[in-house]
């Protein structure tokens, strides 16, 4: 497994894990350490164009599609974490026949730019995803379950996965609970996950990319894939 590191230029002398770094020296560190060094004034990014001023990793704009059927508590938590930790995206919410409280919440979100698609009844996951695809304006589409908690720079890290090979069409993240190696098995009590706990786990997991089956709770796919093979099947 290959691990992506960000190139930095040291601005002053400092010690880290038994090594001394000097002004002008190049250093390579994983994203969370790189952000810490830059925020403390120890280093600067060698390629400022790779990172925005607020620390987000730069990436093409992504359409994020969330299908919603009630579960207001989880939906609210998901959208709150999306708002806190995501950059450069358009949001498409598909209400698949939710109850009145959920509908009211979705209508009154304090967002500057989001699209709300409302179905009178539950049309199913595939149908709702296809509605999101039709409404999307970006070259990449992320399908996100409404009970998912996100972490800092989650989307930027996912988008870097497309740089490994030219023929990569879909990328998914690690998670607290999954039937595949997408779950690193470091958090057993996933049913009682809090945002703070999930963030701690994200800090523990080393960044890298492997070939595996991608579970559908969250994934980014190139729109050109749908143009080649068609959209989701539904009845």
PDB file of C-alpha atoms in Angstrom:
ATOM      1  CA  UNK A   1       0.000   0.000   0.000  1.00  0.00           C
ATOM      2  CA  UNK A   2       1.350   3.436  -0.978  1.00  0.00           C
ATOM      3  CA  UNK A   3       0.926   6.400   1.349  1.00  0.00           C
ATOM      4  CA  UNK A   4       0.523   9.923   0.009  1.00  0.00           C
ATOM      5  CA  UNK A   5       2.612  12.616   1.671  1.00  0.00           C
ATOM      6  CA  UNK A   6       2.653  16.374   1.153  1.00  0.00           C
ATOM      7  CA  UNK A   7       5.881  18.167   0.326  1.00  0.00           C
ATOM      8  CA  UNK A   8       6.825  20.999   2.697  1.00  0.00           C
ATOM      9  CA  UNK A   9       9.646  23.560   2.897  1.00  0.00           C
ATOM     10  CA  UNK A  10      10.946  24.173   6.421  1.00  0.00           C
ATOM     11  CA  UNK A  11      10.954  27.790   7.598  1.00  0.00           C
ATOM     12  CA  UNK A  12      12.906  27.327  10.819  1.00  0.00           C
ATOM     13  CA  UNK A  13      14.920  24.765  12.729  1.00  0.00           C
ATOM     14  CA  UNK A  14      12.936  22.240  14.766  1.00  0.00           C
ATOM     15  CA  UNK A  15      13.085  18.641  15.961  1.00  0.00           C
ATOM     16  CA  UNK A  16      10.522  15.942  15.263  1.00  0.00           C
ATOM     17  CA  UNK A  17      10.732  12.260  16.198  1.00  0.00           C
ATOM     18  CA  UNK A  18      14.499  12.347  16.669  1.00  0.00           C
ATOM     19  CA  UNK A  19      15.256  14.246  13.475  1.00  0.00           C
ATOM     20  CA  UNK A  20      16.335  17.881  13.144  1.00  0.00           C
ATOM     21  CA  UNK A  21      14.897  19.933  10.285  1.00  0.00           C
ATOM     22  CA  UNK A  22      16.607  23.088   9.018  1.00  0.00           C
ATOM     23  CA  UNK A  23      15.345  26.218   7.180  1.00  0.00           C
ATOM     24  CA  UNK A  24      14.997  25.625   3.452  1.00  0.00           C
ATOM     25  CA  UNK A  25      15.017  21.840   3.819  1.00  0.00           C
ATOM     26  CA  UNK A  26      12.321  19.841   2.027  1.00  0.00           C
ATOM     27  CA  UNK A  27      10.194  17.541   4.174  1.00  0.00           C
ATOM     28  CA  UNK A  28       7.469  15.067   3.326  1.00  0.00           C
ATOM     29  CA  UNK A  29       4.682  14.376   5.790  1.00  0.00           C
ATOM     30  CA  UNK A  30       1.218  12.878   5.862  1.00  0.00           C
ATOM     31  CA  UNK A  31      -1.584  15.406   5.591  1.00  0.00           C
ATOM     32  CA  UNK A  32      -2.530  15.764   9.267  1.00  0.00           C
ATOM     33  CA  UNK A  33       1.117  16.353  10.319  1.00  0.00           C
ATOM     34  CA  UNK A  34       1.700  18.701   7.394  1.00  0.00           C
ATOM     35  CA  UNK A  35      -1.276  20.849   8.412  1.00  0.00           C
ATOM     36  CA  UNK A  36       0.003  20.984  11.983  1.00  0.00           C
ATOM     37  CA  UNK A  37       3.495  22.088  10.917  1.00  0.00           C
ATOM     38  CA  UNK A  38       2.142  24.768   8.604  1.00  0.00           C
ATOM     39  CA  UNK A  39      -0.311  26.090  11.213  1.00  0.00           C
ATOM     40  CA  UNK A  40       2.555  26.407  13.713  1.00  0.00           C
ATOM     41  CA  UNK A  41       4.701  28.315  11.249  1.00  0.00           C
ATOM     42  CA  UNK A  42       7.358  25.601  11.064  1.00  0.00           C
ATOM     43  CA  UNK A  43       6.919  25.000   7.329  1.00  0.00           C
ATOM     44  CA  UNK A  44       5.102  26.146   4.239  1.00  0.00           C
ATOM     45  CA  UNK A  45       3.600  24.092   1.444  1.00  0.00           C
ATOM     46  CA  UNK A  46       6.022  23.472  -1.415  1.00  0.00           C
ATOM     47  CA  UNK A  47       3.049  23.635  -3.779  1.00  0.00           C
ATOM     48  CA  UNK A  48       0.579  26.212  -2.410  1.00  0.00           C
ATOM     49  CA  UNK A  49      -1.815  25.358  -5.233  1.00  0.00           C
ATOM     50  CA  UNK A  50      -2.418  21.924  -3.676  1.00  0.00           C
ATOM     51  CA  UNK A  51      -3.999  23.319  -0.505  1.00  0.00           C
ATOM     52  CA  UNK A  52      -6.454  26.168   0.080  1.00  0.00           C
ATOM     53  CA  UNK A  53      -5.978  28.888   2.686  1.00  0.00           C
ATOM     54  CA  UNK A  54      -8.313  27.176   5.153  1.00  0.00           C
ATOM     55  CA  UNK A  55      -6.351  23.925   4.944  1.00  0.00           C
ATOM     56  CA  UNK A  56      -8.636  22.035   2.584  1.00  0.00           C
ATOM     57  CA  UNK A  57      -6.997  19.889  -0.073  1.00  0.00           C
ATOM     58  CA  UNK A  58      -7.822  21.272  -3.505  1.00  0.00           C
ATOM     59  CA  UNK A  59      -9.889  19.079  -5.811  1.00  0.00           C
ATOM     60  CA  UNK A  60     -12.381  19.378  -8.669  1.00  0.00           C
ATOM     61  CA  UNK A  61     -15.907  20.330  -7.651  1.00  0.00           C
ATOM     62  CA  UNK A  62     -18.013  17.320  -6.661  1.00  0.00           C
ATOM     63  CA  UNK A  63     -21.776  16.757  -6.711  1.00  0.00           C
ATOM     64  CA  UNK A  64     -22.780  15.164  -3.383  1.00  0.00           C
ATOM     65  CA  UNK A  65     -26.049  13.217  -3.523  1.00  0.00           C
ATOM     66  CA  UNK A  66     -27.766  12.211  -0.271  1.00  0.00           C
ATOM     67  CA  UNK A  67     -30.925  10.094  -0.284  1.00  0.00           C
ATOM     68  CA  UNK A  68     -33.120  10.694   2.765  1.00  0.00           C
ATOM     69  CA  UNK A  69     -36.035   8.708   4.202  1.00  0.00           C
ATOM     70  CA  UNK A  70     -36.797  10.013   7.703  1.00  0.00           C
ATOM     71  CA  UNK A  71     -34.126   9.236  10.389  1.00  0.00           C
ATOM     72  CA  UNK A  72     -33.994  12.973  11.101  1.00  0.00           C
ATOM     73  CA  UNK A  73     -31.415  12.719  13.898  1.00  0.00           C
ATOM     74  CA  UNK A  74     -28.891  10.939  11.675  1.00  0.00           C
ATOM     75  CA  UNK A  75     -29.690  13.128   8.682  1.00  0.00           C
ATOM     76  CA  UNK A  76     -29.078  16.291  10.709  1.00  0.00           C
ATOM     77  CA  UNK A  77     -25.772  14.949  12.063  1.00  0.00           C
ATOM     78  CA  UNK A  78     -24.647  13.950   8.574  1.00  0.00           C
ATOM     79  CA  UNK A  79     -25.408  17.337   7.053  1.00  0.00           C
ATOM     80  CA  UNK A  80     -23.803  19.142   9.995  1.00  0.00           C
ATOM     81  CA  UNK A  81     -20.560  17.198   9.512  1.00  0.00           C
ATOM     82  CA  UNK A  82     -20.752  17.812   5.765  1.00  0.00           C
ATOM     83  CA  UNK A  83     -21.039  21.539   6.391  1.00  0.00           C
ATOM     84  CA  UNK A  84     -18.070  21.524   8.805  1.00  0.00           C
ATOM     85  CA  UNK A  85     -15.609  19.407   6.873  1.00  0.00           C
ATOM     86  CA  UNK A  86     -16.281  19.719   3.137  1.00  0.00           C
ATOM     87  CA  UNK A  87     -15.090  22.098   0.444  1.00  0.00           C
ATOM     88  CA  UNK A  88     -15.867  22.737  -3.247  1.00  0.00           C
ATOM     89  CA  UNK A  89     -19.088  20.810  -3.798  1.00  0.00           C
ATOM     90  CA  UNK A  90     -22.722  21.117  -4.758  1.00  0.00           C
ATOM     91  CA  UNK A  91     -25.292  19.398  -2.560  1.00  0.00           C
ATOM     92  CA  UNK A  92     -28.255  17.447  -3.933  1.00  0.00           C
ATOM     93  CA  UNK A  93     -30.765  16.105  -1.396  1.00  0.00           C
ATOM     94  CA  UNK A  94     -33.334  13.540  -2.501  1.00  0.00           C
ATOM     95  CA  UNK A  95     -36.301  13.243  -0.130  1.00  0.00           C
ATOM     96  CA  UNK A  96     -37.657   9.754  -0.717  1.00  0.00           C
ATOM     97  CA  UNK A  97     -41.075  10.184   0.893  1.00  0.00           C
ATOM     98  CA  UNK A  98     -40.004  11.340   4.364  1.00  0.00           C
ATOM     99  CA  UNK A  99     -42.359  12.372   7.173  1.00  0.00           C
ATOM    100  CA  UNK A 100     -43.431  15.968   7.755  1.00  0.00           C
ATOM    101  CA  UNK A 101     -40.717  16.800  10.338  1.00  0.00           C
ATOM    102  CA  UNK A 102     -37.952  15.652   8.029  1.00  0.00           C
ATOM    103  CA  UNK A 103     -39.497  17.487   5.092  1.00  0.00           C
ATOM    104  CA  UNK A 104     -39.641  20.710   7.107  1.00  0.00           C
ATOM    105  CA  UNK A 105     -35.981  20.326   8.103  1.00  0.00           C
ATOM    106  CA  UNK A 106     -34.908  19.768   4.503  1.00  0.00           C
ATOM    107  CA  UNK A 107     -36.884  22.760   3.228  1.00  0.00           C
ATOM    108  CA  UNK A 108     -35.376  25.127   5.783  1.00  0.00           C
ATOM    109  CA  UNK A 109     -31.674  24.267   5.697  1.00  0.00           C
ATOM    110  CA  UNK A 110     -29.481  27.333   5.998  1.00  0.00           C
ATOM    111  CA  UNK A 111     -27.491  26.634   2.835  1.00  0.00           C
ATOM    112  CA  UNK A 112     -26.593  29.135   0.160  1.00  0.00           C
ATOM    113  CA  UNK A 113     -26.670  26.549  -2.599  1.00  0.00           C
ATOM    114  CA  UNK A 114     -28.393  23.176  -2.522  1.00  0.00           C
ATOM    115  CA  UNK A 115     -30.918  21.325  -4.640  1.00  0.00           C
ATOM    116  CA  UNK A 116     -33.854  19.534  -3.017  1.00  0.00           C
ATOM    117  CA  UNK A 117     -35.666  16.816  -4.953  1.00  0.00           C
ATOM    118  CA  UNK A 118     -38.890  15.650  -3.289  1.00  0.00           C
ATOM    119  CA  UNK A 119     -40.623  12.352  -4.032  1.00  0.00           C
ATOM    120  CA  UNK A 120     -44.154  11.811  -2.715  1.00  0.00           C
ATOM    121  CA  UNK A 121     -43.260   8.201  -1.872  1.00  0.00           C
ATOM    122  CA  UNK A 122     -40.138   6.096  -1.456  1.00  0.00           C
ATOM    123  CA  UNK A 123     -38.943   5.452  -4.996  1.00  0.00           C
ATOM    124  CA  UNK A 124     -36.029   3.276  -3.893  1.00  0.00           C
ATOM    125  CA  UNK A 125     -32.292   3.823  -3.683  1.00  0.00           C
ATOM    126  CA  UNK A 126     -31.434   3.325  -7.350  1.00  0.00           C
ATOM    127  CA  UNK A 127     -34.197   5.599  -8.613  1.00  0.00           C
ATOM    128  CA  UNK A 128     -33.203   8.357  -6.163  1.00  0.00           C
ATOM    129  CA  UNK A 129     -29.538   8.075  -7.142  1.00  0.00           C
ATOM    130  CA  UNK A 130     -30.477   8.445 -10.787  1.00  0.00           C
ATOM    131  CA  UNK A 131     -32.415  11.600  -9.932  1.00  0.00           C
ATOM    132  CA  UNK A 132     -29.250  12.923  -8.310  1.00  0.00           C
ATOM    133  CA  UNK A 133     -27.164  12.033 -11.357  1.00  0.00           C
ATOM    134  CA  UNK A 134     -29.585  13.899 -13.622  1.00  0.00           C
ATOM    135  CA  UNK A 135     -29.468  16.997 -11.399  1.00  0.00           C
ATOM    136  CA  UNK A 136     -25.676  17.013 -10.947  1.00  0.00           C
ATOM    137  CA  UNK A 137     -23.535  19.593 -12.704  1.00  0.00           C
ATOM    138  CA  UNK A 138     -20.065  18.225 -11.848  1.00  0.00           C
ATOM    139  CA  UNK A 139     -17.747  15.668 -13.447  1.00  0.00           C
ATOM    140  CA  UNK A 140     -17.570  13.703 -10.172  1.00  0.00           C
ATOM    141  CA  UNK A 141     -20.534  12.493  -8.117  1.00  0.00           C
ATOM    142  CA  UNK A 142     -20.407  11.365  -4.488  1.00  0.00           C
ATOM    143  CA  UNK A 143     -23.225   9.168  -3.172  1.00  0.00           C
ATOM    144  CA  UNK A 144     -23.441   9.515   0.588  1.00  0.00           C
ATOM    145  CA  UNK A 145     -25.674   7.687   3.071  1.00  0.00           C
ATOM    146  CA  UNK A 146     -27.614  10.013   5.352  1.00  0.00           C
ATOM    147  CA  UNK A 147     -26.348   8.321   8.540  1.00  0.00           C
ATOM    148  CA  UNK A 148     -22.662   8.945   7.766  1.00  0.00           C
ATOM    149  CA  UNK A 149     -20.380  11.142   9.886  1.00  0.00           C
ATOM    150  CA  UNK A 150     -17.621  12.845   7.916  1.00  0.00           C
ATOM    151  CA  UNK A 151     -14.159  13.980   9.019  1.00  0.00           C
ATOM    152  CA  UNK A 152     -11.792  16.851   8.117  1.00  0.00           C
ATOM    153  CA  UNK A 153     -10.632  16.800   4.474  1.00  0.00           C
ATOM    154  CA  UNK A 154     -12.533  13.569   3.755  1.00  0.00           C
ATOM    155  CA  UNK A 155     -13.478  14.598   0.227  1.00  0.00           C
ATOM    156  CA  UNK A 156     -10.049  15.941  -0.691  1.00  0.00           C
ATOM    157  CA  UNK A 157      -8.479  12.657   0.401  1.00  0.00           C
ATOM    158  CA  UNK A 158     -10.991  10.650  -1.626  1.00  0.00           C
ATOM    159  CA  UNK A 159     -10.368  12.722  -4.727  1.00  0.00           C
ATOM    160  CA  UNK A 160      -6.613  12.082  -4.534  1.00  0.00           C
ATOM    161  CA  UNK A 161      -7.407   8.418  -5.088  1.00  0.00           C
ATOM    162  CA  UNK A 162      -8.228   9.161  -8.719  1.00  0.00           C
ATOM    163  CA  UNK A 163      -4.620  10.230  -9.315  1.00  0.00           C
ATOM    164  CA  UNK A 164      -3.131   6.774  -8.812  1.00  0.00           C
ATOM    165  CA  UNK A 165      -4.086   5.432 -12.245  1.00  0.00           C
ATOM    166  CA  UNK A 166      -5.833   6.872 -15.281  1.00  0.00           C
ATOM    167  CA  UNK A 167      -8.486   4.139 -15.395  1.00  0.00           C
ATOM    168  CA  UNK A 168      -9.777   4.558 -11.831  1.00  0.00           C
ATOM    169  CA  UNK A 169     -13.521   5.201 -11.963  1.00  0.00           C
ATOM    170  CA  UNK A 170     -14.664   4.883  -8.346  1.00  0.00           C
ATOM    171  CA  UNK A 171     -13.115   5.603  -4.934  1.00  0.00           C
ATOM    172  CA  UNK A 172     -14.521   4.884  -1.453  1.00  0.00           C
ATOM    173  CA  UNK A 173     -13.303   5.781   2.061  1.00  0.00           C
ATOM    174  CA  UNK A 174     -12.421   3.772   5.138  1.00  0.00           C
ATOM    175  CA  UNK A 175     -15.103   3.533   7.808  1.00  0.00           C
ATOM    176  CA  UNK A 176     -15.785   2.394  11.352  1.00  0.00           C
ATOM    177  CA  UNK A 177     -17.926  -0.526  10.184  1.00  0.00           C
ATOM    178  CA  UNK A 178     -17.810  -2.377   6.880  1.00  0.00           C
ATOM    179  CA  UNK A 179     -17.768  -5.919   5.498  1.00  0.00           C
ATOM    180  CA  UNK A 180     -14.560  -5.217   3.535  1.00  0.00           C
ATOM    181  CA  UNK A 181     -11.074  -3.898   4.257  1.00  0.00           C
ATOM    182  CA  UNK A 182     -12.610  -0.419   4.104  1.00  0.00           C
ATOM    183  CA  UNK A 183     -13.062  -0.962   7.839  1.00  0.00           C
ATOM    184  CA  UNK A 184      -9.659  -0.890   9.603  1.00  0.00           C
ATOM    185  CA  UNK A 185     -11.196  -2.586  12.677  1.00  0.00           C
ATOM    186  CA  UNK A 186      -9.891   0.012  15.115  1.00  0.00           C
ATOM    187  CA  UNK A 187     -13.310   1.103  16.364  1.00  0.00           C
ATOM    188  CA  UNK A 188     -15.529  -1.731  17.575  1.00  0.00           C
ATOM    189  CA  UNK A 189     -18.353   0.241  19.226  1.00  0.00           C
ATOM    190  CA  UNK A 190     -19.525   1.845  16.001  1.00  0.00           C
ATOM    191  CA  UNK A 191     -23.183   2.037  17.081  1.00  0.00           C
ATOM    192  CA  UNK A 192     -22.296   4.619  19.734  1.00  0.00           C
ATOM    193  CA  UNK A 193     -20.043   6.692  17.483  1.00  0.00           C
ATOM    194  CA  UNK A 194     -19.861  10.418  18.128  1.00  0.00           C
ATOM    195  CA  UNK A 195     -18.376  13.051  15.849  1.00  0.00           C
ATOM    196  CA  UNK A 196     -15.454  13.504  18.223  1.00  0.00           C
ATOM    197  CA  UNK A 197     -14.754   9.757  18.352  1.00  0.00           C
ATOM    198  CA  UNK A 198     -14.952   9.395  14.585  1.00  0.00           C
ATOM    199  CA  UNK A 199     -12.518  12.290  14.169  1.00  0.00           C
ATOM    200  CA  UNK A 200     -10.103  10.593  16.567  1.00  0.00           C
ATOM    201  CA  UNK A 201     -10.248   7.377  14.555  1.00  0.00           C
ATOM    202  CA  UNK A 202      -9.610   9.314  11.328  1.00  0.00           C
ATOM    203  CA  UNK A 203      -6.463  10.741  12.892  1.00  0.00           C
ATOM    204  CA  UNK A 204      -5.269   7.219  13.788  1.00  0.00           C
ATOM    205  CA  UNK A 205      -5.787   5.637  10.367  1.00  0.00           C
ATOM    206  CA  UNK A 206      -2.863   6.068   7.988  1.00  0.00           C
ATOM    207  CA  UNK A 207      -3.720   7.385   4.550  1.00  0.00           C
ATOM    208  CA  UNK A 208      -3.275   4.961   1.678  1.00  0.00           C
ATOM    209  CA  UNK A 209      -5.115   3.296  -1.174  1.00  0.00           C
ATOM    210  CA  UNK A 210      -5.897  -0.362  -1.932  1.00  0.00           C
ATOM    211  CA  UNK A 211      -7.923  -2.190  -4.555  1.00  0.00           C
ATOM    212  CA  UNK A 212     -11.058  -3.620  -2.941  1.00  0.00           C
ATOM    213  CA  UNK A 213     -14.817  -3.912  -3.283  1.00  0.00           C
ATOM    214  CA  UNK A 214     -16.353  -0.501  -2.580  1.00  0.00           C
ATOM    215  CA  UNK A 215     -19.286  -0.517  -0.165  1.00  0.00           C
ATOM    216  CA  UNK A 216     -22.105   1.852  -1.084  1.00  0.00           C
ATOM    217  CA  UNK A 217     -22.344   3.932   2.103  1.00  0.00           C
ATOM    218  CA  UNK A 218     -20.078   6.529   0.468  1.00  0.00           C
ATOM    219  CA  UNK A 219     -18.230   6.613  -2.834  1.00  0.00           C
ATOM    220  CA  UNK A 220     -17.169   9.057  -5.540  1.00  0.00           C
ATOM    221  CA  UNK A 221     -17.571   8.067  -9.163  1.00  0.00           C
ATOM    222  CA  UNK A 222     -16.652   9.821 -12.388  1.00  0.00           C
ATOM    223  CA  UNK A 223     -19.712  10.906 -14.332  1.00  0.00           C
ATOM    224  CA  UNK A 224     -18.089   9.526 -17.481  1.00  0.00           C
ATOM    225  CA  UNK A 225     -18.535   6.046 -16.014  1.00  0.00           C
ATOM    226  CA  UNK A 226     -22.325   6.494 -16.146  1.00  0.00           C
ATOM    227  CA  UNK A 227     -22.015   7.856 -19.664  1.00  0.00           C
ATOM    228  CA  UNK A 228     -20.227   4.653 -20.710  1.00  0.00           C
ATOM    229  CA  UNK A 229     -22.219   1.965 -18.861  1.00  0.00           C
ATOM    230  CA  UNK A 230     -25.491   3.667 -17.949  1.00  0.00           C
ATOM    231  CA  UNK A 231     -27.005   4.644 -14.606  1.00  0.00           C
ATOM    232  CA  UNK A 232     -28.326   2.461 -11.761  1.00  0.00           C
ATOM    233  CA  UNK A 233     -30.883  -0.228 -12.573  1.00  0.00           C
ATOM    234  CA  UNK A 234     -34.271   0.156 -10.901  1.00  0.00           C
ATOM    235  CA  UNK A 235     -37.732  -1.327 -11.147  1.00  0.00           C
TER     236      UNK A 235
END
